[in-house]
XYZ file of C-alpha atoms in Angstrom:
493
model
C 21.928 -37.805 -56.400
C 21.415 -33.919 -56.314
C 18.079 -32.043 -58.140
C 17.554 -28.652 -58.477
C 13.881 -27.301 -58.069
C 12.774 -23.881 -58.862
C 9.410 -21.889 -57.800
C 7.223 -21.560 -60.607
C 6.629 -17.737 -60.224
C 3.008 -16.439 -59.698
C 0.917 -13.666 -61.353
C 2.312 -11.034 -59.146
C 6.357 -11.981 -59.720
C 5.594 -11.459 -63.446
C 7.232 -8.639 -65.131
C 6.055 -6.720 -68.411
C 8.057 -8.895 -70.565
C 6.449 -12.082 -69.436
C 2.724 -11.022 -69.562
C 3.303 -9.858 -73.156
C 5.014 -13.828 -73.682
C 1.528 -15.371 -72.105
C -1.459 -15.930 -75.020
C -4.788 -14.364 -74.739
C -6.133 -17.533 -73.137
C -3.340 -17.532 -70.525
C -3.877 -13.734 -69.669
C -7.439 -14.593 -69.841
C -7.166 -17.255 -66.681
C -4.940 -14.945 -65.000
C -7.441 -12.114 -64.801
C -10.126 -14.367 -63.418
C -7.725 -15.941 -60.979
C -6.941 -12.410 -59.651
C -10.896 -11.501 -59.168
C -11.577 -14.773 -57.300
C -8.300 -13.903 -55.004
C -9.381 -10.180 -54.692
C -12.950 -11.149 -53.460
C -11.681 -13.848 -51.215
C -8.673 -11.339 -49.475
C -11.993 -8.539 -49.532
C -14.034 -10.595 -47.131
C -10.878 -12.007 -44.923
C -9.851 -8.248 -44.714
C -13.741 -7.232 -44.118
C -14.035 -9.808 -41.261
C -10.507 -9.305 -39.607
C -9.190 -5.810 -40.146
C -12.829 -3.977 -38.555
C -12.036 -6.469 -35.528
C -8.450 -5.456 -35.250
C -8.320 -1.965 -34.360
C -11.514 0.089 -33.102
C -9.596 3.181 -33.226
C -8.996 3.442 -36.580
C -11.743 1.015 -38.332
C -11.730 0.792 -42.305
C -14.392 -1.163 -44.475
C -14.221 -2.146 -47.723
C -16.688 -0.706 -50.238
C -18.371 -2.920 -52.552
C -16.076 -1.285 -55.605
C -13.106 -2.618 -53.388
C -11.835 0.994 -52.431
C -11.355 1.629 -48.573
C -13.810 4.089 -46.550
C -14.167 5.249 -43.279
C -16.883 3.915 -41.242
C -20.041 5.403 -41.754
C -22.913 5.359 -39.564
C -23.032 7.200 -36.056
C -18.910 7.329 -35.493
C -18.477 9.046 -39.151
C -21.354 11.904 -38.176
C -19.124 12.628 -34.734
C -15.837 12.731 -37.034
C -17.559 15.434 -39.442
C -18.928 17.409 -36.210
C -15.482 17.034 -34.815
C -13.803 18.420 -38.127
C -15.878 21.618 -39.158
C -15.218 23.007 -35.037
C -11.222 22.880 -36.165
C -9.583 25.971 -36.889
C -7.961 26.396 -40.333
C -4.794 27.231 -38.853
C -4.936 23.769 -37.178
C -6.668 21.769 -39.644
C -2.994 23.105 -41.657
C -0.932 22.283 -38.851
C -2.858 18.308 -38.715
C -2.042 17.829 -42.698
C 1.451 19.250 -42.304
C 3.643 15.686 -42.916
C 6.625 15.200 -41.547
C 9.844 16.177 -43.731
C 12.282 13.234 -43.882
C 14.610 15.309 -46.429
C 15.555 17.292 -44.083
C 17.092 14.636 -41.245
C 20.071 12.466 -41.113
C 19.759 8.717 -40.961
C 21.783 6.043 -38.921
C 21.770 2.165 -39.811
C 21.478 0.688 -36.349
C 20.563 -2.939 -34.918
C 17.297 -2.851 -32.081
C 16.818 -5.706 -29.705
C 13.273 -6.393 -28.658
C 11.574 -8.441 -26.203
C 7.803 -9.658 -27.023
C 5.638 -12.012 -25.501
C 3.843 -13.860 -28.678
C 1.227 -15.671 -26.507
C -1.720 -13.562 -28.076
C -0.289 -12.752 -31.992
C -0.092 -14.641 -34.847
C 3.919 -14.824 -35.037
C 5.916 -12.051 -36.037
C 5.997 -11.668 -39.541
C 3.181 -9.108 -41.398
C 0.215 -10.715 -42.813
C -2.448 -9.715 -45.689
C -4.912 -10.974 -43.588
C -4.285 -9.839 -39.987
C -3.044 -6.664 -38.116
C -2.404 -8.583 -34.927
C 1.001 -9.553 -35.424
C 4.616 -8.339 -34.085
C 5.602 -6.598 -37.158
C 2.673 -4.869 -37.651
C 2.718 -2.952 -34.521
C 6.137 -2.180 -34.865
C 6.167 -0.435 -37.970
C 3.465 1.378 -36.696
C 5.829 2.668 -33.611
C 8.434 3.302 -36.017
C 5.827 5.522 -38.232
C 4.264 7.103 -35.994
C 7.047 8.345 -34.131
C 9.021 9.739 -37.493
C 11.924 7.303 -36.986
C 11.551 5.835 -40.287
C 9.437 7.649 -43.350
C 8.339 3.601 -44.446
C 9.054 0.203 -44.533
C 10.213 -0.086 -48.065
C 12.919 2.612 -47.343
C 13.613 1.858 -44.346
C 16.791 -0.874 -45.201
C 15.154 -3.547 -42.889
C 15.588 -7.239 -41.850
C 14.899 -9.137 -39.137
C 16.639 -12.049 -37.057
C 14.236 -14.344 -37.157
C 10.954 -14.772 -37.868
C 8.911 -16.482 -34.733
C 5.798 -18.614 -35.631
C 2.260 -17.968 -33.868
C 2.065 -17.625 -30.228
C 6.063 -17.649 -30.495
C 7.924 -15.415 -27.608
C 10.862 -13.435 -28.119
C 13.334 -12.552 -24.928
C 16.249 -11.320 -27.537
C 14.650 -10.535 -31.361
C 17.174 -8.460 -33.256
C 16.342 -5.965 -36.704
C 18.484 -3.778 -38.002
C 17.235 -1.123 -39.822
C 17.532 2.582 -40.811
C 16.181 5.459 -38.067
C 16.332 9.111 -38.159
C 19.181 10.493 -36.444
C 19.750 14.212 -34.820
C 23.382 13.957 -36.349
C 25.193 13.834 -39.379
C 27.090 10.643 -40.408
C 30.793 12.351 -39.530
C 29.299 12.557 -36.415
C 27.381 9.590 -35.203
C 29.922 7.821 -34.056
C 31.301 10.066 -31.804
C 31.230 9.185 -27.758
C 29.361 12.798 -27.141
C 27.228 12.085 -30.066
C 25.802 8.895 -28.828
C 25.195 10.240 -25.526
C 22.747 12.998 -26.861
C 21.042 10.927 -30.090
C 17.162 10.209 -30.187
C 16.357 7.645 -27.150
C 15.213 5.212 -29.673
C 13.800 2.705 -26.834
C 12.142 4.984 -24.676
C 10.569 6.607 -27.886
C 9.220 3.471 -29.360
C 8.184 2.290 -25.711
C 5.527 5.004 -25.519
C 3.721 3.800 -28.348
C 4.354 0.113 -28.448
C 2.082 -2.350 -26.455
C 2.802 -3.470 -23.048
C 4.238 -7.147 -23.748
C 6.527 -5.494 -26.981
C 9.534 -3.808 -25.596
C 12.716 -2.322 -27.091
C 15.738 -3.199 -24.715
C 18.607 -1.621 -26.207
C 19.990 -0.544 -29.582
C 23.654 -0.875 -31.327
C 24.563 1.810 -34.163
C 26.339 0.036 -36.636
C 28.971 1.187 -39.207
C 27.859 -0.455 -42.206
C 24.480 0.018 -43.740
C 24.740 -3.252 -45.212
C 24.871 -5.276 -42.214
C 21.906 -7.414 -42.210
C 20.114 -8.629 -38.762
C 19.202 -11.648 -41.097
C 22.266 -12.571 -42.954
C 24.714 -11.229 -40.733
C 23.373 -13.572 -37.621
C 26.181 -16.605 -37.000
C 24.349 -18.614 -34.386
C 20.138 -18.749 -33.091
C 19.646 -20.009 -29.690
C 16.083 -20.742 -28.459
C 14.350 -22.328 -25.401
C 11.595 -24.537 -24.781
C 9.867 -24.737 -21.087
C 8.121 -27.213 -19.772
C 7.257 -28.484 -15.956
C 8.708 -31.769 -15.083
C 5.787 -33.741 -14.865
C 6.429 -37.593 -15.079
C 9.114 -36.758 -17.462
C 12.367 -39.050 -17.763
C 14.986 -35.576 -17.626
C 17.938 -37.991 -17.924
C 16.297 -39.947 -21.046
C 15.890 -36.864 -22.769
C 19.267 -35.407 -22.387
C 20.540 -38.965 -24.046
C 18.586 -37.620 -26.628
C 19.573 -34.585 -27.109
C 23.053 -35.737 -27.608
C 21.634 -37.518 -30.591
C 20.381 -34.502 -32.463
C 23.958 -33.056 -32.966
C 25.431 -36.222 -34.701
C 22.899 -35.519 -37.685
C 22.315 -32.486 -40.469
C 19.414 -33.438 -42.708
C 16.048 -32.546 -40.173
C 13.231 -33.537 -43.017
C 11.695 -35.567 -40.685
C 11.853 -33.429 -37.406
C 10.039 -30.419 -39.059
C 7.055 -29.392 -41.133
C 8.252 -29.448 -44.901
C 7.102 -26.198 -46.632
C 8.146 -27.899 -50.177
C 5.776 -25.948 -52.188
C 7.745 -22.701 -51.123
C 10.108 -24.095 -52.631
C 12.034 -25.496 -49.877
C 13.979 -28.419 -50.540
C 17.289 -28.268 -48.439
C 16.299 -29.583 -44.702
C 20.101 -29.511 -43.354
C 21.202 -27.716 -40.513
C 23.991 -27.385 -38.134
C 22.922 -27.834 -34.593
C 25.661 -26.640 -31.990
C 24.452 -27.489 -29.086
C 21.263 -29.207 -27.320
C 20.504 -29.746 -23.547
C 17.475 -29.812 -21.548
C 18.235 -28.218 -18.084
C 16.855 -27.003 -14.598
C 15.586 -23.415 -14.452
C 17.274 -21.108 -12.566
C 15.922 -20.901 -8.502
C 14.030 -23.964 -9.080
C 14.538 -26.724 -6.257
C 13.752 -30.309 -8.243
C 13.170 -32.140 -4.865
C 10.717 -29.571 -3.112
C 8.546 -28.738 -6.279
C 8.615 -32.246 -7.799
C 6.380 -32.569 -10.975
C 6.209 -29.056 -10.833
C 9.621 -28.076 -10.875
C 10.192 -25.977 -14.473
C 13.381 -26.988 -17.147
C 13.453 -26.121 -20.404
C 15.294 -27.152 -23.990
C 17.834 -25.045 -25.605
C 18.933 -25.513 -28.584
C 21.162 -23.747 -30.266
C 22.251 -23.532 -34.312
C 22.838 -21.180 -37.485
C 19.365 -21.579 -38.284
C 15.972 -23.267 -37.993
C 13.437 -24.834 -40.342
C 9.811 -24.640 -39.941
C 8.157 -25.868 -36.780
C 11.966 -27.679 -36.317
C 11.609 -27.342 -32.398
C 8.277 -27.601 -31.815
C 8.704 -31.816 -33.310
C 11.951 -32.381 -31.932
C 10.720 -30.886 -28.423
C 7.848 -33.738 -29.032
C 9.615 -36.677 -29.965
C 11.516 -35.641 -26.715
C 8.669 -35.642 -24.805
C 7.595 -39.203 -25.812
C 11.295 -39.762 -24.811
C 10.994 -38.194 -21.431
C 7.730 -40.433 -20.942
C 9.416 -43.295 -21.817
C 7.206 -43.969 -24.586
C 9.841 -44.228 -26.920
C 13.899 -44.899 -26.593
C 16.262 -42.006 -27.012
C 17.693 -43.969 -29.890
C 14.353 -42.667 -31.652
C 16.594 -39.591 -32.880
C 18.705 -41.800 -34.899
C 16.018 -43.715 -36.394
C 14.275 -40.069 -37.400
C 17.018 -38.737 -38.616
C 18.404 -41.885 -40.577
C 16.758 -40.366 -43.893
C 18.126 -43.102 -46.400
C 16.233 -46.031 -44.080
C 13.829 -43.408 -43.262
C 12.518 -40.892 -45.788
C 9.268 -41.061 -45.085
C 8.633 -39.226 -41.791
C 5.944 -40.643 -39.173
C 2.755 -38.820 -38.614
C 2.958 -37.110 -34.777
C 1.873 -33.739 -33.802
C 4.325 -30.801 -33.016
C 4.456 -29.679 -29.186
C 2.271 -26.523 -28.227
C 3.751 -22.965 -29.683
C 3.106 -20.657 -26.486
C 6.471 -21.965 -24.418
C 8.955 -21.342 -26.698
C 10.970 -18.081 -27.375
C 13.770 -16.645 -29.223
C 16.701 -16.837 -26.538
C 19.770 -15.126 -28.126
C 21.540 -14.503 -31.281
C 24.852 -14.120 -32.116
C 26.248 -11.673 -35.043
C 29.572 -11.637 -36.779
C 31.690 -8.453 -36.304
C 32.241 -7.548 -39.418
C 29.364 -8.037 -42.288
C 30.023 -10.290 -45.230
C 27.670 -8.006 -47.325
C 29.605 -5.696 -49.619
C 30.737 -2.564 -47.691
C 29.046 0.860 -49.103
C 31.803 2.913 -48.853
C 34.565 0.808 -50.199
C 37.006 3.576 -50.655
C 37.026 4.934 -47.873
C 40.022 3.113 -45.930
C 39.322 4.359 -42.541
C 36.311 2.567 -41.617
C 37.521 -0.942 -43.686
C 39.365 -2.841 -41.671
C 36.805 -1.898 -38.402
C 34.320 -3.834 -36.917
C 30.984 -3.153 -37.553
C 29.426 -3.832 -34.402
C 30.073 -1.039 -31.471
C 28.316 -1.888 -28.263
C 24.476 -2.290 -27.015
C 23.330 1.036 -25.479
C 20.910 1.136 -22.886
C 19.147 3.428 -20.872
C 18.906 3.454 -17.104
C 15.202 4.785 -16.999
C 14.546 2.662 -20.178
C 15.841 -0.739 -18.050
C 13.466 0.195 -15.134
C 10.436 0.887 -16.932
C 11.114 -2.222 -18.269
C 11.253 -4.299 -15.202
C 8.458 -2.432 -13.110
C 6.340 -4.104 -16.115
C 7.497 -7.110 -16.158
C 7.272 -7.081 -12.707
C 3.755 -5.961 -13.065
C 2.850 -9.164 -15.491
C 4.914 -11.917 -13.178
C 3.321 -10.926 -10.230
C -0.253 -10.988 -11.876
C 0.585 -14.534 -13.099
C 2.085 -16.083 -10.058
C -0.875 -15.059 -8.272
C -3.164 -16.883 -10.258
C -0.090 -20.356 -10.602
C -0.059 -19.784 -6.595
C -3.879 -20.489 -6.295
C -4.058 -22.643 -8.669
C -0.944 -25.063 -7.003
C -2.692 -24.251 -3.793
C -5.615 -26.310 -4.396
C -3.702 -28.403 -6.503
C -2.401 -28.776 -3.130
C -5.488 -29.529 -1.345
C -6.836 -31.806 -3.913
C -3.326 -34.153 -3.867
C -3.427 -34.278 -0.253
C -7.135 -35.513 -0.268
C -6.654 -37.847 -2.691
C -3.715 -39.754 -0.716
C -5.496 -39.527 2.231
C -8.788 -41.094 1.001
C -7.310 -43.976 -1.882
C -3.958 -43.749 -0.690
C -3.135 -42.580 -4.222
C 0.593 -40.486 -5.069
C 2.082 -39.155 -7.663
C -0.349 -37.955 -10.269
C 1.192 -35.891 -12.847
C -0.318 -34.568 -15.673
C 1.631 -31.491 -16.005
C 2.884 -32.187 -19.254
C -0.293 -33.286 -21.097
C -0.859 -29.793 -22.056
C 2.037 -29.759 -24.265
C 0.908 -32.825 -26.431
C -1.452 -32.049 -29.233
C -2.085 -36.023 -30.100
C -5.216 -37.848 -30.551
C -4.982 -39.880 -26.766
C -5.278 -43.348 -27.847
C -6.006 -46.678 -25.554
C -2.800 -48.262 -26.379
C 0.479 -46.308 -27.356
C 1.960 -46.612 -31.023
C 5.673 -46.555 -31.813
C 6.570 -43.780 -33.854
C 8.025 -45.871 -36.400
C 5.382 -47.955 -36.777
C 2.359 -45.284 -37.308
C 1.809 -44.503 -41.122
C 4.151 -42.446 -43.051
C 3.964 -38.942 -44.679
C 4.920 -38.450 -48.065
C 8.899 -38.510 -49.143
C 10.761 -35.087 -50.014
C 10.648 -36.767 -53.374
C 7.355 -37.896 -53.922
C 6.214 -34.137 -52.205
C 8.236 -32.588 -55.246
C 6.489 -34.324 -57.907
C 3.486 -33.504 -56.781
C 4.133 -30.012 -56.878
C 5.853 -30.197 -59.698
C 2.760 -31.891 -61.789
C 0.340 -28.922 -59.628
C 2.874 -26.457 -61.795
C 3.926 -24.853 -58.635
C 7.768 -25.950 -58.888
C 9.865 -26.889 -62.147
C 13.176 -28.952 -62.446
C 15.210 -26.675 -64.747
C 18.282 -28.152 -66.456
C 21.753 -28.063 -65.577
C 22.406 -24.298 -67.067
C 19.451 -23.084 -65.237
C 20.525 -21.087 -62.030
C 17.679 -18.804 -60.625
C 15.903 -19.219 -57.732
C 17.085 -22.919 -57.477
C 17.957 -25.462 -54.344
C 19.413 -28.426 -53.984
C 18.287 -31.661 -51.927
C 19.776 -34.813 -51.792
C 17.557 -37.630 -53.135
C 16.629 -40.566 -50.328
């Protein structure tokens, strides 16, 4: 059986035309709905934004406007202002002239360590995400005049504490040459060193590898991606590797994941298949298994043409109750099985901080309409060129990272040190081996006595039963057959 849904759009998706359909009563509720979420986004912004940034600290006035901060730093800002010159208080207001430049559609590939943001994507109610200090690289050094005209999208959007070794945008930057030009081998040698530029101004664990002009300004980062691969890492422990490899076989016999993510239904999401490719857990690189043990690092990739929400993050811990032997490999079928199944049992994703955006894949030639149709010497050629990277970029680059491994294996060396000590001492004393914990960090669960199948704990609530509660809270509809905006389908358990 296949339903359509559709979002039931909010106050601020409203156009002219629909406010003037709405009766007074209706606009009525609307208006007081909007005060009580303007007071509630005034004190999140109050609390959050002044903690953000004490360079550039705004408050919000009890009328709602924005001010400057008053108080001792405002008086040294005034002092500061009346010793400038006129001819450079000119030159400080003097904005920069986009009309004047040329613009190339390129793609950027970043590397970010998520550990300490809130995922990647801008928030109303935070400046300490991904996004946020991009755009504010981008502005700051002229490369783009704003987001809204800046023709962007990004490759995927990584959850809190989310890493990213290969995060890909495309999007429009200022260019020192004319379009005719911009492709041109001499060209490209002497544009704007878009990495090293942003690199100046971007923190230390957000880095711009390389960048890729591209031909068409239609090709989309987003829509344009083929194939997502990410990884998971985790330390051995007292993990089963071979039990969870069985498993991972498992996950590419199967397309609908509703119960091996976190259902976001009342956005509206009602289609939980997806295509995975591949899926292996594996040794890391320069690890030796038999010398480190429990401590010897793997990690999951998994690899697909897309991901639903927090999709990983469960299957990496229904793998880890696999690994324990906690639970059989054939667990994935059972999960998956959504007609015997379609209530999904209540277990706790993995931890966030370990897993990262790997690689992503792009078609050569957008399926997004070409701008220039008529013109037939660019038609029939790909839109991709090559990566270009710079030499003094790429060093920079790894005397950081450099920087941050060696700061972090000092502190895992004296930590496993007395690990060390401690595991020798306990043998020696109760004759007691093998104690590995490694792992626990990873698990989010309530630690109970006596371990509960996953099929036997209680159930969530069905796709279905999840839509008509939403749909009763007036937050999705189920148009009829002609209706065709906004919709989805899902099959029905």
């Amino acid at each position: 059986m296949s339903v359509k849904v559709q979002i039931c759009r909010r106050l601020k998706d409203l156009t002219r035309d629909d406010l003037e359909k709405l009766t007074k009563t209706e606009l009525v509720d609307k208006v007081i709905q909007l005060q009580s979420y303007n007071r509630q986004l005034k004190n999140i912004l109050h609390k959050k934004l002044n903690e953000s940034d004490n360079d550039d600290m705004i408050k919000l006035t009890e009328s709602g406007e924005l001010s400057k901060n008053s108080g001792t730093e405002g008086v040294e800002s005034t002092e500061t202002m009346t010793t400038i010159e006129p001819n450079q208080e000119k030159s400080l207001s003097r904005k920069f002239d986009f009309s004047k430049t040329f613009k190339r559609h390129v793609l950027l590939k970043l590397l970010y360590f998520g550990w300490n943001y809130q995922g990647f994507a801008c928030q109303e109610d935070s400046n300490n995400t991904i996004e946020f200090h991009l755009f504010k690289a981008l502005t700051r050094t002229c490369l783009i005049e704003s987001r809204s005209s800046a023709n962007y999208h990004r490759c995927g959007r990584t959850d809190k504490e989310v890493s990213a070794f290969c995060q890909v945008i495309s999007i429009d930057l200022r260019s020192k040459f004319p379009e005719e030009h911009q492709f041109e081998e001499g060209y490209l040698e002497k544009e704007f060193d878009y990495c090293g530029i942003m690199n100046r101004v971007l923190p230390k664990n957000i880095r711009c590898i390389s960048w890729m002009p591209i031909r068409n300004y239609l090709f989309s980062a987003r829509f344009d991606c083929v194939t997502r691969t990410y990884r998971y890492f985790f330390p051995k422990g007292n993990l089963n590797i071979s039990a969870m490899q069985d498993a991972c076989k498992l996950l590419q016999r199967h397309t609908d994941f509703r119960n091996l993510c976190k259902m976001d239904v009342h956005n509206g999401v009602t289609n939980y298949v997806r295509h995975i490719e591949a899926a292996n857990v594996r040794l890391c690189p320069h690890e030796n298994e038999s010398k480190n043990k429990g401590y010897a690092m793997h990690y999951l990739e998994i690899k697909a043409n897309a991901f639903l929400w927090h999709q990983i993050r469960c299957i990496m811990a229904v793998l880890l109750l696999v690994g324990q032997e906690k639970e059989e490999p054939s667990v994935i079928n059972e999960l998956l099985n959504v007609e015997k199944n379609p209530c999904k049992p209540q277990y706790t994703p993995a931890v966030g901080f370990p897993l990262n955006l790997y690689h992503c894949e792009f078609r050569d030639k957008s399926e997004q309409k070409a701008m220039n149709e008529s013109r037939q010497d660019i038609k029939d050629i790909r839109d991709l060129t090559k990566w270009l990277h710079s030499e003094n970029n790429l060093r920079r680059l790894i005397e950081n990272l450099q920087s941050e491994w060696s700061r972090a294996q000092i502190k895992a060396t004296m930590i496993r040190s007395t690990l060390y000590d401690l595991e020798q001492l306990l043998e020696k004393q109760f004759n007691a081996i093998d104690v590995n914990f490694q792992i626990s960090l990873l698990q989010e669960d309530v630690k109970c006595r006596s371990y509960q199948k996953l099929m036997n704990r209680k159930r969530c609530e069905s796709l279905n039963n999840r839509i008509e509660h939403f749909v009763k809270k007036q937050r999705l509809t189920v148009p009829k057959q002609k209706d065709s905006v906004e919709v989805q389908e899902f099959s029905m358990p």
